[in-house]
Coordinates of C-alpha atoms in Angstrom, one line a residue:
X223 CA -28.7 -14.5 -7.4
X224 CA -29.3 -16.9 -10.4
X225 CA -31.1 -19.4 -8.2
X226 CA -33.6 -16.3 -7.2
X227 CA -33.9 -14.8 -10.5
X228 CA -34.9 -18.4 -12.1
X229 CA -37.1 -19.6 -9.0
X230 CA -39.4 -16.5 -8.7
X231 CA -41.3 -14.8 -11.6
X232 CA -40.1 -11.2 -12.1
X233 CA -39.9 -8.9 -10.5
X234 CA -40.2 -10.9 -7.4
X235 CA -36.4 -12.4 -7.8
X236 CA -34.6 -9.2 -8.1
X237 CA -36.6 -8.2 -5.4
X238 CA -35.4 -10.9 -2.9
X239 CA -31.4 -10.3 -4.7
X240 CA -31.8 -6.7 -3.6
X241 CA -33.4 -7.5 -0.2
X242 CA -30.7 -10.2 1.2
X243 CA -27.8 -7.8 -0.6
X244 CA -29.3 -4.9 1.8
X245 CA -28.8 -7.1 4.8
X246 CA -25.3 -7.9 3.9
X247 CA -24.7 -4.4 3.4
X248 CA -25.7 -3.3 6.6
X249 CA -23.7 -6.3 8.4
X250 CA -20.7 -5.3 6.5
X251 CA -21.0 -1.7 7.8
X252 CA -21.3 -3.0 11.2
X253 CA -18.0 -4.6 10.9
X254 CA -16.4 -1.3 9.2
X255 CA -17.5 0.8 12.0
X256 CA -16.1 -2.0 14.3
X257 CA -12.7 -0.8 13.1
X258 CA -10.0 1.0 15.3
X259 CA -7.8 2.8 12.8
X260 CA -4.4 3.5 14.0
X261 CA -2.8 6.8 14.8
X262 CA -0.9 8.0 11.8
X263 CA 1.7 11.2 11.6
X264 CA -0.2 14.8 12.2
X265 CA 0.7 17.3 10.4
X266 CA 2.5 20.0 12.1
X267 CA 1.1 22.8 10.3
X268 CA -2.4 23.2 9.6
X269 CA -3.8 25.0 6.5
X270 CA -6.6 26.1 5.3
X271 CA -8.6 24.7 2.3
X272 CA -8.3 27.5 0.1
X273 CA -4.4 27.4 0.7
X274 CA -4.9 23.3 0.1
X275 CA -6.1 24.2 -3.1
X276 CA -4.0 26.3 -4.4
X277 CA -0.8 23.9 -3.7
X278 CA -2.3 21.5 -5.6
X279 CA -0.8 22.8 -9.3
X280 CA 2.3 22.9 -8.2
X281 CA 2.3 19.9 -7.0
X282 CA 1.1 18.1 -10.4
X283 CA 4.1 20.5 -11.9
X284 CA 6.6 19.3 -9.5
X285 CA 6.3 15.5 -10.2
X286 CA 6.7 14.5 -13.6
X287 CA 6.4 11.0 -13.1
X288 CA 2.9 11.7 -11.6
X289 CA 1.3 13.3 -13.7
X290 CA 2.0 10.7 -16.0
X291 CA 1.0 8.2 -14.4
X292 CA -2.3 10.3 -13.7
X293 CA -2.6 10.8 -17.6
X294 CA -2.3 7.1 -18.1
X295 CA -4.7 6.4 -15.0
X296 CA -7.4 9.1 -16.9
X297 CA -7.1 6.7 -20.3
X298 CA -7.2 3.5 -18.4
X299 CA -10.7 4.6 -17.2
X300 CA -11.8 6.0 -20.6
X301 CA -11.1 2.4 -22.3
X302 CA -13.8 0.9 -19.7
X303 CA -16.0 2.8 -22.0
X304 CA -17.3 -1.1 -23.9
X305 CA -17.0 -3.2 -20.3
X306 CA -20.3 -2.3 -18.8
X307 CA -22.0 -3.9 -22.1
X308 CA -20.4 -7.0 -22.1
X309 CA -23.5 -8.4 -20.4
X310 CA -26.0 -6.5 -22.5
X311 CA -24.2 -8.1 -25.8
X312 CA -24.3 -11.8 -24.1
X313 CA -27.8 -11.5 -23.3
X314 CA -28.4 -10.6 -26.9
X315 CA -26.3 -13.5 -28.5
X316 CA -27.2 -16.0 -25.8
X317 CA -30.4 -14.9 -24.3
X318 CA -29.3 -16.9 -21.3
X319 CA -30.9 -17.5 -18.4
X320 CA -31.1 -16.0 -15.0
X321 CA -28.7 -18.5 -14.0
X322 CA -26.2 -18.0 -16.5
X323 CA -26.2 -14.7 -15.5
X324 CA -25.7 -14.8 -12.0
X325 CA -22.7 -17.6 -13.2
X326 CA -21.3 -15.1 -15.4
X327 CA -21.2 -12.6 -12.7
X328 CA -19.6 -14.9 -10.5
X329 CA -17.0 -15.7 -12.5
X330 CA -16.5 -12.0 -12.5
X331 CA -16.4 -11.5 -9.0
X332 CA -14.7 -15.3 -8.1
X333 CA -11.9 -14.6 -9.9
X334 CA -10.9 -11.1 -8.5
X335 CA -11.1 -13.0 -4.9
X336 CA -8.1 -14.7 -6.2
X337 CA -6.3 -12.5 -8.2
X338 CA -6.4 -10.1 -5.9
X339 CA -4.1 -12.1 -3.6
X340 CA -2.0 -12.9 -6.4
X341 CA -1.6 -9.6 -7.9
X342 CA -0.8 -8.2 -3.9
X343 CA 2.1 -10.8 -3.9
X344 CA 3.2 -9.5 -7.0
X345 CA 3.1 -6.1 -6.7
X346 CA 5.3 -6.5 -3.5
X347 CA 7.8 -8.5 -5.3
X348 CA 8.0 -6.8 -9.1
X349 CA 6.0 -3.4 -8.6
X350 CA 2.6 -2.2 -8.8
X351 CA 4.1 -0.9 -12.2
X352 CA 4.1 -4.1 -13.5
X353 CA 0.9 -5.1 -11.9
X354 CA -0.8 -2.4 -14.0
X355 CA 1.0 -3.2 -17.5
X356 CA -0.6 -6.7 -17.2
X357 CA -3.9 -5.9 -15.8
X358 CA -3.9 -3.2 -19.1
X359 CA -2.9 -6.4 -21.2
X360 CA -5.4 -8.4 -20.0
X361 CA -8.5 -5.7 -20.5
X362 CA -7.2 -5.5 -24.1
X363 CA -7.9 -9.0 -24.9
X364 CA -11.2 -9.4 -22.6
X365 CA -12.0 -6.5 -24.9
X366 CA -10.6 -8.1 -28.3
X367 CA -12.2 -11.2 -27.6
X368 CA -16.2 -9.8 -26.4
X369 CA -15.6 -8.3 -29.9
X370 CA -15.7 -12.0 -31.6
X371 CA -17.6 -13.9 -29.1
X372 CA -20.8 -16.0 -29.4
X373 CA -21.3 -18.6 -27.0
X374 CA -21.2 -19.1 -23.5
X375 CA -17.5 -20.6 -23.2
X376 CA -16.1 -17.3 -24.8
X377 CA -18.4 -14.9 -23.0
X378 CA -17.5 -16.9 -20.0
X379 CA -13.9 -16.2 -21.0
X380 CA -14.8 -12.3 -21.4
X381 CA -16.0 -12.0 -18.0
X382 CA -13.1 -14.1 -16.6
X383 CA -10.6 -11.9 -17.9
X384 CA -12.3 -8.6 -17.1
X385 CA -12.4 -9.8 -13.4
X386 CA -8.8 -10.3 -13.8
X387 CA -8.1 -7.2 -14.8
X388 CA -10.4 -5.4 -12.2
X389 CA -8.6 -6.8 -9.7
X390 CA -5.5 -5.6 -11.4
X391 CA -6.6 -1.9 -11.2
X392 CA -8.0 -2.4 -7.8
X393 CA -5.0 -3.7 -5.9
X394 CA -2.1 -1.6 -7.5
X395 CA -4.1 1.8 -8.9
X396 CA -3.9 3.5 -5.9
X397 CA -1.5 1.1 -4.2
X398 CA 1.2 2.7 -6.8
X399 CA 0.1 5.9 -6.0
X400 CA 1.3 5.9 -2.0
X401 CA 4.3 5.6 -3.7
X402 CA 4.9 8.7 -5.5
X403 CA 4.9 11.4 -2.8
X404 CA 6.3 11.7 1.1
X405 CA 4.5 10.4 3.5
X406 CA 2.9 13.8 4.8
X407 CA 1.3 14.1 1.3
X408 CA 0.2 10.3 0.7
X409 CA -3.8 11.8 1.3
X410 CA -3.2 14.8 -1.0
X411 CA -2.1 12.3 -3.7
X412 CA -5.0 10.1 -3.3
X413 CA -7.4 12.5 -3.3
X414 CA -5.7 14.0 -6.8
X415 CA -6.2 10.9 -8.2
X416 CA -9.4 10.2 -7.9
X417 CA -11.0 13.5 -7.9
X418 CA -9.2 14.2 -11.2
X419 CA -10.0 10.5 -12.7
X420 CA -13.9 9.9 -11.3
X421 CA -15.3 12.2 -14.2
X422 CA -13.8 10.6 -16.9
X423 CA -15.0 6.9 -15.0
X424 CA -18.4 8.5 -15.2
X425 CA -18.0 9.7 -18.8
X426 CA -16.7 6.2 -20.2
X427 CA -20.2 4.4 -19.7
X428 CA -22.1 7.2 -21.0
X429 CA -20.4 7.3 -24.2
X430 CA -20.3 3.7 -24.9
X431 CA -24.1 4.0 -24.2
X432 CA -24.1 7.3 -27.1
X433 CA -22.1 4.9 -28.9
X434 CA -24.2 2.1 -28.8
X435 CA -26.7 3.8 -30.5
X436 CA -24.7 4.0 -33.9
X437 CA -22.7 1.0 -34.2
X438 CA -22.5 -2.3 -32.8
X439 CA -21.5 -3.4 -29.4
X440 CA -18.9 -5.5 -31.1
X441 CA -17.0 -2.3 -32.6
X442 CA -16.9 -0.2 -29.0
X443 CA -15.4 -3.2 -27.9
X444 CA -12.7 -3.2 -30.0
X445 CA -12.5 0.9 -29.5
X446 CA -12.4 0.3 -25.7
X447 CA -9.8 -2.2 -26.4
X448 CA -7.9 0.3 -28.5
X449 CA -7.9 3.6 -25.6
X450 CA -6.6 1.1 -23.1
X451 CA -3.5 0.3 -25.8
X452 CA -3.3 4.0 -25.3
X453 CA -3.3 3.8 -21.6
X454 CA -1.0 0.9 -21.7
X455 CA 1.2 2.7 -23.8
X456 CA 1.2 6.1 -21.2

């Protein structure tokens, strides 16, 4: 994407990034569709959606240990509020190039390849609980230090870190959440989870942005850094 972006005068280069990601897209859902997902458990009594619904209180009632994780979980994605601007306060310190950029971004993304393997192995060894706890501590100092940073080696570090923590999130977030309930209720979890958290995912980058427009990029990071102690601590 760097190579594009610094080889062809705008917006022709984000043009061609968009146009080769389209095709990989499309070959990747070729591949999903490819996919013969194995027969799980039926349920042996079916209920309606209105029924569905109403179960769903109790259930948050009935498991303690849930609902805090869920509370912790809802946090978690509010202290993402200073992540999407890490990039927006590099390119005004460094106003790097397109190939910084695209190196920055694939630090990002590089790491997580790894990590997630690592943070897999862990999480079957020590617990997606733990997995979690450091993924938190790592997005608190990828947060501490985009608050201090000014050249490309600590920006580099920024990104770095918040890949490792990504992956974190990704692999055990809902990972830990299969483990909570029975089996015949593993979906109904899941889909408490992240109907309950995807407002608040949507409301964190909205009000860094609001945020942004009052005080310095360096200061939400250091807020965002702060709601994920929070979360941490939950």
């Amino acid at each position: 994407a760097g190579y594009l972006l610094e080889s062809h005068s705008f917006p022709n280069g984000f043009a061609y990034c968009f146009i080769v990601a389209f095709f990989l897209q499309i070959c990747s859902w070729v591949f999903l569709a490819m996919v013969r997902e194995p027969e799980g458990p039926v349920a042996e009594e079916a209920i309606s959606f209105r029924r569905y619904l109403a179960d769903l209180p109790s259930i948050l009632r009935s498991d303690r240990n849930f609902e805090l994780y869920l509370a912790s979980s809802i946090v978690l994605s509010l202290g993402a509020l200073g992540s999407p601007f890490f990039i927006v306060a590099a390119i005004s310190d460094l106003k790097p190039s397109g190939e910084l950029i695209g190196l920055f971004t694939a630090l990002y993304t590089g790491v997580q390849a790894i990590t997630n393997v690592l943070w897999g192995y862990l999480g079957d060894r020590r617990g997606h609980k733990e997995v979690l706890l450091l993924g938190a501590l790592i997005g608190i100092l990828a947060g501490i230090l985009a608050a201090f940073a000014s050249s490309q080696v600590t920006y580099g570090l920024v990104f770095l870190l918040s890949g490792i923590s990504a992956s974190a999130f990704t692999v055990s977030g809902l990972s830990i959440v299969l483990e909570f309930p029975k089996t015949d209720r593993r979906s109904i979890y899941v889909g408490l989870v992240n109907t309950l958290r995807s407002p608040f995912q949507a409301l964190a980058p909205l009000l860094g942005g609001a945020l942004a427009n009052v005080v310095p990029f360096r200061t939400i990071f250091l807020f965002g850094a702060i709601v994920v102690a929070i979360g941490l601590i939950l």
